[in-house]
C-alpha positions as semicolon CSV with decimal commas, in nm:
position;residue;x (nm);y (nm);z (nm)
1;M;0,643;-0,246;-1,542
2;T;0,929;-0,302;-1,780
3;T;1,187;-0,042;-1,683
4;A;1,310;0,146;-1,379
5;L;1,247;0,471;-1,568
6;K;0,886;0,373;-1,622
7;S;0,857;0,286;-1,252
8;S;0,988;0,626;-1,148
9;E;0,743;0,796;-1,385
10;V;0,454;0,601;-1,235
11;R;0,572;0,689;-0,882
12;A;0,586;1,057;-0,979
13;Q;0,228;1,038;-1,104
14;L;0,090;0,842;-0,808
15;D;0,263;1,010;-0,513
16;P;0,055;1,334;-0,528
17;T;-0,265;1,127;-0,526
18;F;-0,147;0,928;-0,225
19;T;-0,061;1,249;-0,042
20;R;-0,428;1,349;-0,067
21;L;-0,552;1,000;0,023
22;R;-0,344;0,984;0,344
23;E;-0,599;1,216;0,504
24;I;-0,868;0,955;0,443
25;T;-0,668;0,683;0,616
26;A;-0,708;0,875;0,942
27;I;-1,080;0,787;0,934
28;E;-1,137;0,489;1,156
29;T;-1,367;0,208;1,051
30;P;-1,674;0,200;1,279
31;T;-1,678;-0,094;1,521
32;T;-1,997;-0,225;1,360
33;G;-1,844;-0,191;1,012
34;W;-1,936;0,049;0,733
35;I;-2,234;-0,143;0,597
36;R;-2,414;-0,161;0,932
37;T;-2,322;0,196;1,025
38;I;-2,448;0,346;0,697
39;R;-2,755;0,119;0,697
40;D;-2,842;0,233;1,051
41;A;-2,781;0,598;0,962
42;L;-3,021;0,561;0,670
43;G;-3,281;0,397;0,896
44;M;-3,275;0,085;0,682
45;T;-3,335;-0,266;0,815
46;A;-3,125;-0,563;0,705
47;E;-3,430;-0,694;0,522
48;Q;-3,475;-0,365;0,335
49;L;-3,110;-0,354;0,235
50;G;-3,129;-0,719;0,137
51;H;-3,427;-0,648;-0,086
52;R;-3,232;-0,370;-0,260
53;M;-2,934;-0,606;-0,300
54;G;-3,143;-0,903;-0,412
55;I;-3,054;-1,113;-0,106
56;T;-3,212;-1,195;0,229
57;G;-3,182;-0,994;0,549
58;A;-2,993;-1,287;0,701
59;S;-2,743;-1,264;0,415
60;V;-2,699;-0,892;0,483
61;R;-2,625;-0,964;0,849
62;S;-2,378;-1,233;0,738
63;I;-2,202;-0,982;0,509
64;E;-2,191;-0,729;0,794
65;S;-2,035;-0,991;1,021
66;K;-1,779;-1,083;0,756
67;E;-1,694;-0,715;0,710
68;R;-1,621;-0,680;1,084
69;D;-1,399;-0,992;1,064
70;L;-1,221;-0,859;0,750
71;G;-1,345;-1,156;0,549
72;V;-1,595;-0,984;0,323
73;R;-1,563;-0,998;-0,056
74;L;-1,513;-0,673;-0,245
75;A;-1,805;-0,764;-0,470
76;S;-2,033;-0,778;-0,164
77;L;-1,909;-0,442;-0,041
78;Q;-1,968;-0,294;-0,387
79;K;-2,320;-0,433;-0,405
80;A;-2,405;-0,301;-0,056
81;A;-2,258;0,040;-0,136
82;E;-2,466;0,070;-0,453
83;A;-2,781;-0,040;-0,270
84;M;-2,727;0,242;-0,017
85;D;-2,635;0,502;-0,283
86;C;-2,272;0,506;-0,173
87;T;-1,939;0,478;-0,350
88;L;-1,699;0,205;-0,242
89;V;-1,346;0,341;-0,213
90;Y;-1,075;0,075;-0,242
91;A;-0,711;0,174;-0,240
92;F;-0,367;0,091;-0,111
93;V;-0,227;0,408;0,044
94;P;0,147;0,390;0,109
95;N;0,259;0,504;0,454
96;S;0,519;0,727;0,292
97;S;0,567;0,829;-0,070
98;L;0,642;0,552;-0,317
99;E;0,961;0,737;-0,404
100;Q;1,068;0,734;-0,038
101;T;0,986;0,364;-0,006
102;V;1,204;0,284;-0,307
103;K;1,490;0,502;-0,179
104;T;1,468;0,340;0,164
105;Q;1,493;-0,006;0,007
106;A;1,785;0,100;-0,213
107;T;1,964;0,251;0,088
108;H;1,908;-0,073;0,281
109;I;2,070;-0,271;-0,002
110;L;2,357;-0,023;-0,028
111;N;2,420;-0,048;0,347
112;Q;2,431;-0,428;0,320
113;Q;2,677;-0,406;0,031
114;V;2,899;-0,158;0,215
115;A;2,898;-0,376;0,527
116;T;2,999;-0,679;0,321
117;V;3,282;-0,488;0,152
118;R;3,409;-0,354;0,485
119;Q;3,395;-0,697;0,644
120;T;3,583;-0,856;0,354
121;M;3,847;-0,586;0,357
122;A;3,884;-0,609;0,735
123;L;3,949;-0,981;0,702
124;E;4,233;-0,893;0,463
125;D;4,364;-0,625;0,703
126;Q;4,258;-0,344;0,472
127;T;4,029;-0,048;0,522
128;A;3,748;0,047;0,290
129;S;3,757;0,404;0,170
130;L;3,425;0,476;0,001
131;S;3,367;0,830;-0,116
132;E;3,028;0,997;-0,097
133;S;3,032;1,017;-0,476
134;D;3,093;0,643;-0,509
135;L;2,810;0,571;-0,267
136;E;2,571;0,797;-0,459
137;K;2,662;0,629;-0,788
138;Q;2,605;0,285;-0,639
139;L;2,273;0,401;-0,492
140;E;2,165;0,517;-0,841
141;R;2,263;0,178;-0,986
142;I;2,057;0,004;-0,721
143;L;1,759;0,233;-0,787
144;K;1,772;0,143;-1,157
145;S;1,818;-0,225;-1,084
146;R;1,543;-0,476;-1,153
147;N;1,650;-0,656;-0,835
148;L;1,555;-0,380;-0,593
149;W;1,304;-0,601;-0,413
150;S;1,501;-0,927;-0,432
151;V;1,670;-0,841;-0,103
152;S;1,471;-0,805;0,216
């Protein structure tokens, strides 16, 4: 990403997709993991799945164990999905819109800046008078900044 404008265009394109995907995130992973659950639902043994994947049944059980422990490789998940005529879905789904995440970060930075200005002015026995318009302009500058994520 080279510009803030480009970033905002990408966010505008992605946010509607993520809105639809948020429904999927409500689906809980089965306690036995997806591979074992789908394999069992298909009535397939580990050996049968292994044969379809070109590995042993013991290797299938190892992959299933790694999936439960969140240590499985994506390539293994993909291979298992294909062997069971499934589609692997892999995505990062933001908890809120990307646009909201960026605005929240920019607001956080703005609040830090305002606090610093007020503290400095208080040390000099002055009061900070920041208009809503000034704050909005500074927020826009922050949103366009390449340093949006440099501050935690």
